[in-house]
mmCIF file of C-alpha atoms and ligand atoms in Angstrom:
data_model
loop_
_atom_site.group_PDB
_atom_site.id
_atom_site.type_symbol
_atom_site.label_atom_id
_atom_site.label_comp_id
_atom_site.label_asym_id
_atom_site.label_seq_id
_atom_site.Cartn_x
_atom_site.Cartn_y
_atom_site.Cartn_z
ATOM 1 C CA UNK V 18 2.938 -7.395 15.319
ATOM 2 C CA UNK V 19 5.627 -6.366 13.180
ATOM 3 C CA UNK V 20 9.159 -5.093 14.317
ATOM 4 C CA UNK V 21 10.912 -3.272 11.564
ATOM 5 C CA UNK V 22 14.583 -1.437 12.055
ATOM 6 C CA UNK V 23 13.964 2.114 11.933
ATOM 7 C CA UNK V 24 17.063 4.130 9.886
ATOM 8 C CA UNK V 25 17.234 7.901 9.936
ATOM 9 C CA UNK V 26 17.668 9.424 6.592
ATOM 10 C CA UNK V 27 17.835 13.159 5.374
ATOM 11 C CA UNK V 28 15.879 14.555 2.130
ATOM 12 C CA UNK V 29 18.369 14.821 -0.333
ATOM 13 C CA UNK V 30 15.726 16.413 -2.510
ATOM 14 C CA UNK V 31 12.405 17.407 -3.320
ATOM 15 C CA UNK V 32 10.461 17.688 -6.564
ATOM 16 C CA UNK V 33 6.676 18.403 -6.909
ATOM 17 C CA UNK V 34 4.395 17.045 -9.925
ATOM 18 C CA UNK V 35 1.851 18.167 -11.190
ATOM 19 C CA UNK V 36 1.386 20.121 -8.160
ATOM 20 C CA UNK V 37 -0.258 17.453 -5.396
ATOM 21 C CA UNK V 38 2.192 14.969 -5.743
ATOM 22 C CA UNK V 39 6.079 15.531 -3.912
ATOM 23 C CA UNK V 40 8.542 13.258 -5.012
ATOM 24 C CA UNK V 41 11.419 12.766 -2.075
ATOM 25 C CA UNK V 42 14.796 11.364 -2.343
ATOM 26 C CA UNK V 43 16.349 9.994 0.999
ATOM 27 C CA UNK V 44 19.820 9.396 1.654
ATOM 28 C CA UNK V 45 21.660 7.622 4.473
ATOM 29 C CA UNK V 46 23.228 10.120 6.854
ATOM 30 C CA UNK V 47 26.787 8.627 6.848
ATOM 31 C CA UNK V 48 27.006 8.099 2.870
ATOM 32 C CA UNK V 49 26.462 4.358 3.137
ATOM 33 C CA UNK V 50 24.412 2.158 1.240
ATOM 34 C CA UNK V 51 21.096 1.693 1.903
ATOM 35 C CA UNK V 52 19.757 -1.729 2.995
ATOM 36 C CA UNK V 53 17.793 -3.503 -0.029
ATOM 37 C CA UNK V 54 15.024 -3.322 -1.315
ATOM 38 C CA UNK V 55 12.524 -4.935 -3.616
ATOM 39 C CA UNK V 56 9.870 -4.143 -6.607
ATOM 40 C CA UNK V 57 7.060 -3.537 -4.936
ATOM 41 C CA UNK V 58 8.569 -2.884 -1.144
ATOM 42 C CA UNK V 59 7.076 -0.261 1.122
ATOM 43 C CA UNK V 60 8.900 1.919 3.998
ATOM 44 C CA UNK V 61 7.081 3.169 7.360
ATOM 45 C CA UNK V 62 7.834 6.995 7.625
ATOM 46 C CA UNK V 63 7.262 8.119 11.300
ATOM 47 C CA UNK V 64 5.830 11.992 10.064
ATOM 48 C CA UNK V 65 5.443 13.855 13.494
ATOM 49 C CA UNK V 66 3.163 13.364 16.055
ATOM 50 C CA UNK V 67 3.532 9.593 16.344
ATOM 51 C CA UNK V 68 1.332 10.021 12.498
ATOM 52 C CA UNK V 69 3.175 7.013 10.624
ATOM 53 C CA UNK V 70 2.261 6.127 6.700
ATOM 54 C CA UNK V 71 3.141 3.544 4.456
ATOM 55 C CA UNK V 72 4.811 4.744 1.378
ATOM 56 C CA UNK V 73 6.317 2.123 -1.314
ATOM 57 C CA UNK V 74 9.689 2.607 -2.729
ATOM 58 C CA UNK V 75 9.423 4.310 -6.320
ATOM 59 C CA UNK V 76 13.237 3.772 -7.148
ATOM 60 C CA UNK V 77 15.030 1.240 -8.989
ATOM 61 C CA UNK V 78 15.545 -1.844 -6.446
ATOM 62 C CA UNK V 79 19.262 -1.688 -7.858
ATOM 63 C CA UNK V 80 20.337 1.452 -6.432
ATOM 64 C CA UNK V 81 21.789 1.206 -3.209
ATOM 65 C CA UNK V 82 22.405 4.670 -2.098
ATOM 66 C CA UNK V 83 18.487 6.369 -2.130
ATOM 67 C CA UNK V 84 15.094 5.838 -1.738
ATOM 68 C CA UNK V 85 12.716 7.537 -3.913
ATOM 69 C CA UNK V 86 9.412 8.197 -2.583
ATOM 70 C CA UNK V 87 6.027 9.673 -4.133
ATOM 71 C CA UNK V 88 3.779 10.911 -1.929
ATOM 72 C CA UNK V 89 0.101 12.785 -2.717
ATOM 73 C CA UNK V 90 -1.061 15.401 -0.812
ATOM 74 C CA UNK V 91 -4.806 13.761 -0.231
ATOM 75 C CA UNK V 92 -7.190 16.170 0.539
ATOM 76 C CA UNK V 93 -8.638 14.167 2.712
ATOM 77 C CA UNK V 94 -5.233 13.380 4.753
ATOM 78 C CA UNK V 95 -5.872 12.702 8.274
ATOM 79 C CA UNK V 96 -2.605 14.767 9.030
ATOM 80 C CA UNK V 97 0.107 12.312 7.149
ATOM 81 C CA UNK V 98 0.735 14.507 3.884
ATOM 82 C CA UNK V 99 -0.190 17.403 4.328
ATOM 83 C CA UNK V 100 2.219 17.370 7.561
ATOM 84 C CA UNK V 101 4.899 16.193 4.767
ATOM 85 C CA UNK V 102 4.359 18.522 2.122
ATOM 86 C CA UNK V 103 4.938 21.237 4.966
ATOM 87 C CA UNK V 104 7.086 19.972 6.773
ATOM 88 C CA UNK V 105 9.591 17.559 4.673
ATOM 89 C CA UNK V 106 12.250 19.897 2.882
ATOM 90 C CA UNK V 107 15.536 19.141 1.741
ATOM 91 C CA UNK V 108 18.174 18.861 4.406
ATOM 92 C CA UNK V 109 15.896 17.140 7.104
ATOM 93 C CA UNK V 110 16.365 14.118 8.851
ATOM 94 C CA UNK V 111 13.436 11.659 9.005
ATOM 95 C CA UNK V 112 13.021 8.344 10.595
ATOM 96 C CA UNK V 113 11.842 5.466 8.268
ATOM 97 C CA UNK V 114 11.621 1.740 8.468
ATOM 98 C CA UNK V 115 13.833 -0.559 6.692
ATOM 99 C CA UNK V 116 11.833 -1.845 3.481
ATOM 100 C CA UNK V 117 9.236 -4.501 3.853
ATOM 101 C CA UNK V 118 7.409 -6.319 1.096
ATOM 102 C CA UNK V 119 4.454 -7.134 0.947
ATOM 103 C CA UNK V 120 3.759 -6.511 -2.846
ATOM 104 C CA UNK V 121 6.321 -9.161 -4.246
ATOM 105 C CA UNK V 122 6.702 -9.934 -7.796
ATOM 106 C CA UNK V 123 6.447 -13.525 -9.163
ATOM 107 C CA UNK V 124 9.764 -14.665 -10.890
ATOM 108 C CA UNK V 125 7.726 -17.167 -12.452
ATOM 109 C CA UNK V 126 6.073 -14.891 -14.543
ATOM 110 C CA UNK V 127 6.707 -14.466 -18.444
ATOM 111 C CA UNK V 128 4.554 -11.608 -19.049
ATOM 112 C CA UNK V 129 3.814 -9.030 -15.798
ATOM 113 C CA UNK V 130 1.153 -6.565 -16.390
ATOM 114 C CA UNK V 131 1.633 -3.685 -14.340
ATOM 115 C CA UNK V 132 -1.506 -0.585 -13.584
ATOM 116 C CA UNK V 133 -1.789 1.846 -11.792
ATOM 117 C CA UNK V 134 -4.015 4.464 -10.559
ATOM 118 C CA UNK V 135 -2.809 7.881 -9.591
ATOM 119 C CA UNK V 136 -0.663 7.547 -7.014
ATOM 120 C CA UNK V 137 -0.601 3.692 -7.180
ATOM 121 C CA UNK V 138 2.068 3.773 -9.593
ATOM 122 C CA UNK V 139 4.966 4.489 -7.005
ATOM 123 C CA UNK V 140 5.375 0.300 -6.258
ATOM 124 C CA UNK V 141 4.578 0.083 -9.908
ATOM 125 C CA UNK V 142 7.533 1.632 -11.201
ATOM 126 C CA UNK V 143 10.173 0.052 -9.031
ATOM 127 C CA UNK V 144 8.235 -3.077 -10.513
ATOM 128 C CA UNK V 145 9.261 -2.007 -14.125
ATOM 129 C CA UNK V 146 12.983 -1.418 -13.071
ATOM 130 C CA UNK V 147 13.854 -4.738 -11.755
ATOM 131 C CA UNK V 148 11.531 -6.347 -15.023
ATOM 132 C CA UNK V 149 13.488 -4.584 -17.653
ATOM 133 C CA UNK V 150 17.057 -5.166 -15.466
ATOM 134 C CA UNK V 151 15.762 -8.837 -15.612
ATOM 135 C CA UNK V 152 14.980 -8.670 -19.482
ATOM 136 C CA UNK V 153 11.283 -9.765 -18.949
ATOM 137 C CA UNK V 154 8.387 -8.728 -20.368
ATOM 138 C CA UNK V 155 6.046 -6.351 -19.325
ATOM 139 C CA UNK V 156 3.596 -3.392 -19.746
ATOM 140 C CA UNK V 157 2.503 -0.534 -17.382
ATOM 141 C CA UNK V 158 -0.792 0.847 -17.689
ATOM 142 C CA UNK V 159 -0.966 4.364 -15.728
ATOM 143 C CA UNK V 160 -4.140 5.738 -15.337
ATOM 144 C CA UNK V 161 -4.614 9.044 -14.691
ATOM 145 C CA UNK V 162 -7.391 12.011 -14.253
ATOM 146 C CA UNK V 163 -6.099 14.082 -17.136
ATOM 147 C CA UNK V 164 -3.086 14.905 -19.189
ATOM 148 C CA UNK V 165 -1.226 17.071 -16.463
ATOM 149 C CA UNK V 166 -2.117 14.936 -13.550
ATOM 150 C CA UNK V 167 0.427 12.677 -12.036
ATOM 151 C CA UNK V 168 4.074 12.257 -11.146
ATOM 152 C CA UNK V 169 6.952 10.197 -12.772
ATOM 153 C CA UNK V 170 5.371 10.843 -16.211
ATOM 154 C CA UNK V 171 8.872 11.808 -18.294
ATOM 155 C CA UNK V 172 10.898 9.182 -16.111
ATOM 156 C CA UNK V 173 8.555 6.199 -17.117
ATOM 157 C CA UNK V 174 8.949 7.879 -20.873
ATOM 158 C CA UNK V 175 12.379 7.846 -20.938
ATOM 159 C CA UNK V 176 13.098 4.254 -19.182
ATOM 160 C CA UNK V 177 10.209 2.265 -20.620
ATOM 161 C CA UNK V 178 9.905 4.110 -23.887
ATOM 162 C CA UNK V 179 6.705 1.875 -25.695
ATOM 163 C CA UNK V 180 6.345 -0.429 -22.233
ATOM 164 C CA UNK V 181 4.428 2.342 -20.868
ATOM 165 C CA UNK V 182 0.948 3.202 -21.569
ATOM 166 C CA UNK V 183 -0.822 6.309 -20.252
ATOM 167 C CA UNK V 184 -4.934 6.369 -19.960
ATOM 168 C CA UNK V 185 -6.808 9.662 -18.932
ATOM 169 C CA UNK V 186 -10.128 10.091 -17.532
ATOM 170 C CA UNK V 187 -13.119 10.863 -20.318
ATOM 171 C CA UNK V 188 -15.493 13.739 -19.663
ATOM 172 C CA UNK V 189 -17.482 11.348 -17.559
ATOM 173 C CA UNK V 190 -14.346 10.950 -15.110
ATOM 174 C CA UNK V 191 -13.898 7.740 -15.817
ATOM 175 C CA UNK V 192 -10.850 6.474 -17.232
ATOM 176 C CA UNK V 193 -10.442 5.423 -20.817
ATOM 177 C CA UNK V 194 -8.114 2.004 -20.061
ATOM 178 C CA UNK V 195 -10.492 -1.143 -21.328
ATOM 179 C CA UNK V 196 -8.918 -3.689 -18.790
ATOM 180 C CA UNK V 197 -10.278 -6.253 -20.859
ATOM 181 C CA UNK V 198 -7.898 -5.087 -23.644
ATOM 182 C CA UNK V 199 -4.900 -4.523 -21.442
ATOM 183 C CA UNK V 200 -5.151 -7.770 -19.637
ATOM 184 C CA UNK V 201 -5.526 -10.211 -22.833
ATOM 185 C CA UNK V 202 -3.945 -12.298 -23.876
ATOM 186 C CA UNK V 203 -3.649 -14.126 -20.409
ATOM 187 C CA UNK V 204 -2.076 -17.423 -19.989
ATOM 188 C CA UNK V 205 -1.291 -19.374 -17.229
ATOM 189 C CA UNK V 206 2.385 -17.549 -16.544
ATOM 190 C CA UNK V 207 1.140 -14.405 -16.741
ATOM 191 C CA UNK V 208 0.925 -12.309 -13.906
ATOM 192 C CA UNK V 209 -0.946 -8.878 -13.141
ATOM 193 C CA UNK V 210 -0.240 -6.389 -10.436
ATOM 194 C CA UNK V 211 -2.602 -3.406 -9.878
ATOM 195 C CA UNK V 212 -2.279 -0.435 -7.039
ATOM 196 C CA UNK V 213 -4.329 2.414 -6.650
ATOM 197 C CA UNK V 214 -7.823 3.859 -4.928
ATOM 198 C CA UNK V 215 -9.989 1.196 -3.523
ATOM 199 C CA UNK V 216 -12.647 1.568 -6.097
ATOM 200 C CA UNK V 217 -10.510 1.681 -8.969
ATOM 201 C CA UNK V 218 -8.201 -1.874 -7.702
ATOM 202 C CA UNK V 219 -11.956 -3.754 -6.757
ATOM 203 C CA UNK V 220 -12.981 -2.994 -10.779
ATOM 204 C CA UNK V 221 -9.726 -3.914 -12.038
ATOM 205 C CA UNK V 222 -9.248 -7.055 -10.422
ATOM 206 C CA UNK V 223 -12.905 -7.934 -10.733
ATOM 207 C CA UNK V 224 -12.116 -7.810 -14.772
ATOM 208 C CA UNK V 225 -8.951 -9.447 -14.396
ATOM 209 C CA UNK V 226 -10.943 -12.502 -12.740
ATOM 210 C CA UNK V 227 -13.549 -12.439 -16.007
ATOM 211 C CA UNK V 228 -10.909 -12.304 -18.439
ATOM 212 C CA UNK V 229 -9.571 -15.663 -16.935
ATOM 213 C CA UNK V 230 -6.715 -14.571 -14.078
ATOM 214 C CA UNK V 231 -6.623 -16.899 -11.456
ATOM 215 C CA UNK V 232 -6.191 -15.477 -8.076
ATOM 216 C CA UNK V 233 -2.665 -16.413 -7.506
ATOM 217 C CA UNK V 234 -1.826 -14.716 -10.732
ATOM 218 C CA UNK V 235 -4.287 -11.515 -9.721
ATOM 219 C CA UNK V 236 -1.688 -9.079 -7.135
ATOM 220 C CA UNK V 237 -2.521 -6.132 -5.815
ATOM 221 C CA UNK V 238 -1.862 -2.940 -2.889
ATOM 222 C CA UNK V 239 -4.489 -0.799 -1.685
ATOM 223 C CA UNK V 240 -2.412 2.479 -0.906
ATOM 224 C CA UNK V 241 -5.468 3.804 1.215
ATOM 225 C CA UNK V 242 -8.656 2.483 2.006
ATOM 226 C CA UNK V 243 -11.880 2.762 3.689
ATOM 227 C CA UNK V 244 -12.420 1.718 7.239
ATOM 228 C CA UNK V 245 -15.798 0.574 8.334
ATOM 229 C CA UNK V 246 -16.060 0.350 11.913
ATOM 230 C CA UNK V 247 -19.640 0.149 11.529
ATOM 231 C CA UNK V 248 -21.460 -2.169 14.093
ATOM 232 C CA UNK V 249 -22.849 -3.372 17.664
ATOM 233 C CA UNK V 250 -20.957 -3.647 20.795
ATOM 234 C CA UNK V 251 -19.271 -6.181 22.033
ATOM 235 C CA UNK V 252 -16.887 -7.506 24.426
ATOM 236 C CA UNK V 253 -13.675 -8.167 24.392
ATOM 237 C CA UNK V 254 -11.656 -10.114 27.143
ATOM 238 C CA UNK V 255 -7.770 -9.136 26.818
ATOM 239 C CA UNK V 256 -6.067 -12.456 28.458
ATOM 240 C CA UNK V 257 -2.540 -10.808 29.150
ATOM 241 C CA UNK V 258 -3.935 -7.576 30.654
ATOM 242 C CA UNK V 259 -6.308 -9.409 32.127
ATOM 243 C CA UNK V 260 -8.586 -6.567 31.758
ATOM 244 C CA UNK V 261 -12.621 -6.572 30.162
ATOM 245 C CA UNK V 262 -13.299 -3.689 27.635
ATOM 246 C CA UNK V 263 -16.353 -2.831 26.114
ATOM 247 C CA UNK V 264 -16.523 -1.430 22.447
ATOM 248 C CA UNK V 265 -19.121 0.603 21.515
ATOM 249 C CA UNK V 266 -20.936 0.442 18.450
ATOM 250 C CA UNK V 267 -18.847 2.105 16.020
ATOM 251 C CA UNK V 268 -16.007 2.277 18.008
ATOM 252 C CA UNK V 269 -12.937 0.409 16.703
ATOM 253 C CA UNK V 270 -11.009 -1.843 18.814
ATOM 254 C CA UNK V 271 -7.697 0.108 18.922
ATOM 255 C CA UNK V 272 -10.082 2.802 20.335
ATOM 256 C CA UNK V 273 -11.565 0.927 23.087
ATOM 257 C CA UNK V 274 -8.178 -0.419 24.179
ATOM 258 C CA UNK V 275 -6.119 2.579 24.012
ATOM 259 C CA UNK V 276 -9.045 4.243 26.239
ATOM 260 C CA UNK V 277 -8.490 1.256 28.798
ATOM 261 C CA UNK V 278 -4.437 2.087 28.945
ATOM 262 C CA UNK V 279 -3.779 -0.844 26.960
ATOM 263 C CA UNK V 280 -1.234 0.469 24.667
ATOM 264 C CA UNK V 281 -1.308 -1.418 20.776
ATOM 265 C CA UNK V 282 1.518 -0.674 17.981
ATOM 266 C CA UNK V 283 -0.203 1.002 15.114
ATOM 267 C CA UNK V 284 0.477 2.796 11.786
ATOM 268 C CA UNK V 285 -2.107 2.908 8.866
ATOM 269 C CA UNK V 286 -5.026 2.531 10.851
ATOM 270 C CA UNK V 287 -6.875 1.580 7.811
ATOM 271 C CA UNK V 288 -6.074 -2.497 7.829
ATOM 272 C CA UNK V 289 -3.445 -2.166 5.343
ATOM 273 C CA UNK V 290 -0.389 -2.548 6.374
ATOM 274 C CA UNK V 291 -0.429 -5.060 9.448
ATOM 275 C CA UNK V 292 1.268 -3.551 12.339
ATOM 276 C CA UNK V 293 -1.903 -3.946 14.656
ATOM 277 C CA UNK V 294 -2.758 -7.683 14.111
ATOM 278 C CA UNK V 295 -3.269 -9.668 17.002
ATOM 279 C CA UNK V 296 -3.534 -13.220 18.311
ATOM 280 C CA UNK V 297 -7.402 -14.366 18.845
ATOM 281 C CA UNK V 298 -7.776 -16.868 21.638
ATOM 282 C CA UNK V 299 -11.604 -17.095 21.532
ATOM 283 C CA UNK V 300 -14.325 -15.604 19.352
ATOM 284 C CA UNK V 301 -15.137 -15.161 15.721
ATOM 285 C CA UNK V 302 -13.465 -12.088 13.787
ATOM 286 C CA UNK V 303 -15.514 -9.966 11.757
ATOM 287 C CA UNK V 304 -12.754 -9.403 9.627
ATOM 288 C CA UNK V 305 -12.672 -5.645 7.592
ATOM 289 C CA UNK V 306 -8.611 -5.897 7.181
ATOM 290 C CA UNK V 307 -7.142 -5.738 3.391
ATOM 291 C CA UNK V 308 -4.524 -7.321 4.636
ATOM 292 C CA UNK V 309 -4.908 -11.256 5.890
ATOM 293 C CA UNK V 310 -5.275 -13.288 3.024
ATOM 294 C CA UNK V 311 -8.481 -15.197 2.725
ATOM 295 C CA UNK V 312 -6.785 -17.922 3.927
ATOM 296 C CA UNK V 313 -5.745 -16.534 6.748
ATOM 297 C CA UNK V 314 -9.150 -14.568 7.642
ATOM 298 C CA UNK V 315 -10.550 -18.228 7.490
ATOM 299 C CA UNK V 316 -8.538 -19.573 10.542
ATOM 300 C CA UNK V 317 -9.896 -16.530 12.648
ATOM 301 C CA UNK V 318 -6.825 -16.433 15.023
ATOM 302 C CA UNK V 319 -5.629 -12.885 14.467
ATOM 303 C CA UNK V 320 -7.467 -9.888 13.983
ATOM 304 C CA UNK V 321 -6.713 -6.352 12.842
ATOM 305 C CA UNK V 322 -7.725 -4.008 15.781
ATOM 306 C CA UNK V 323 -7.721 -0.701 14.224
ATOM 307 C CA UNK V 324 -10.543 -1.946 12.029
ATOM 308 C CA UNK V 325 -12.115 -5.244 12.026
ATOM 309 C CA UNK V 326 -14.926 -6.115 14.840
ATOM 310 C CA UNK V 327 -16.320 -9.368 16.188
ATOM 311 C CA UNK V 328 -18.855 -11.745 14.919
ATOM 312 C CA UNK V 329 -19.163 -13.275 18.655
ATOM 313 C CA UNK V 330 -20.634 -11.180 21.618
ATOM 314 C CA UNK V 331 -17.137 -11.708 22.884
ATOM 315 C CA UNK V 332 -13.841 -12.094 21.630
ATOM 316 C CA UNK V 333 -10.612 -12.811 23.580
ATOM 317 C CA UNK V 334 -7.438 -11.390 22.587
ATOM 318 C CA UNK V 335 -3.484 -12.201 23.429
ATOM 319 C CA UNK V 336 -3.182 -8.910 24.331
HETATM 320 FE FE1 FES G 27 -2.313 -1.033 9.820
HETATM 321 FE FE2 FES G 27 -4.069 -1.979 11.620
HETATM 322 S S1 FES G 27 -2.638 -0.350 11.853
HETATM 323 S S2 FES G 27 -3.584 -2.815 9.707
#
């Protein structure tokens, strides 16, 4: 499980764009710098409630002194933000994590290019700062529902001038970007980064793999996603408790523990950012996590409890 130093910060301000979207700046409390950060880094925010979210750093990875974080007000929030679209105004203190990456870019690359949907393009722009500080080449794609959707729009104009490209839905809702177009030419230093909705990242990368991108050169950051906890029951044998729990057929693990007084560090709850995973002593995974690699899903020895289930009628945990 991951251990991450948590840093209070205060708003230092608040915009809001295109009214679902606030944009917060967060400063230290005692004027100091902040510690790094970069492209593509995320930051826990504890919201209230013991409700913590993932939100990726939307600044430029070369100032030291703030954050800058972009944050939608998702109307199907679970309680994350619309707690901080209440509740997170200028002048409050908040407690965050220190930045962790798990978005990196490749500094092998000679071409990056960057899209994003919606919301997606808050790891996307930090992305473009440190490429253009860096003098490499790159393009964003930003993909949006219409013409006043979406935050960021006049910063990305005014720092990226012609590296930016904006696409808008058509009257069908879909969006007018032709990834085939944006992704050629592709060569074998040419990297492509995508973040946004589930739906949106599986069609873009599944072009991206047609048009010739190899999967080390395909990178991308679900920012929310589905969680399927769909299945039997099973058992599940935790070896440091030594306790037996049953979970029930669409019951997630994290569930079935928690009710047994076994207490597991969470935060997404979605298998996206990593703070449940767990050693697996014995059993088979069924593995619903976006976030072990394939690789790593192959060697079935840890297992994201707040969403993935088992294959076996039994799986032990180091728990
Ligand atoms: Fe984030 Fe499980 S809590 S992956």
């Amino acid at each position: 499980m991951t251990n991450l130093e948590l840093i209070d910060v205060v708003i230092d301000k608040r915009e809001v764009h295109s009214d679902d979207i606030v944009i917060l700046d967060l400063v230290s409390k005692d004027g100091k710098p902040l510690p790094p950060f970069e492209a593509g880094a995320h930051v826990d925010v504890h919201i209230t409630g013991g409700i913590i979210r993932q939100y990726s750093l939307a600044g430029d990875p070369a100032e030291n002194s703030r954050y800058r974080l972009g944050i939608l007000n998702d109307p199907n929030s679970r309680g994350g933000s619309a707690a901080v679209f209440e509740m997170f105004l200028p002048g409050k203190t908040i407690t965050i994590s220190s930045p962790k990456n798990l978005f990196p870019l490749q500094q092998s690359a000679t071409k990056s290019i960057l899209i994003a949907g919606g919301i997606g393009i808050t790891p996307i722009l930090s992305m473009a700062y440190a490429l253009k500080a860096a003098g490499k080449p790159f393009e964003v794609h930003y993909c949006l529902r219409n013409e006043s959707a979406g935050g960021f729009k006049q910063e990305l104009r005014e720092n990226f001038g012609e590296n930016v490209h904006f696409h808008f839905n058509n009257e069908s809702g879909l969006t007018s970007m032709k990834p085939q177009d944006v992704l050629q030419p592709v060569d074998a230093n040419t990297h492509m980064y995508v973040c946004g909705p589930t739906g949106f990242l599986d069609w873009v990368l599944t072009q991206a793999a047609e048009v010739g991108y190899q999967s080390h050169q395909r990178h991308y950051e679900f920012f929310s996603a589905e969680v399927d906890t769909q299945g039997d029951a099973f058992e599940v044998h935790c070896a440091k408790s030594q306790i037996d729990i049953k979970v029930l057929e669409g019951e997630s693990i994290a569930t079935a523990l928690k009710k047994a007084g076994i207490k597991v560090s969470m935060s997404c709850e979605e298998g996206v950012c990593g703070t449940c995973i767990t050693d697996v002593l014995d059993g088979t995974p069924d593995h619903r996590d976006h976030f072990l690699t394939d690789e790593e899903k192959e060697d079935n020895d840890q297992i994201a409890v707040c969403c993935s289930r088992s294959l076996t009628p039994s799986i032990t945990l180091d728990i």
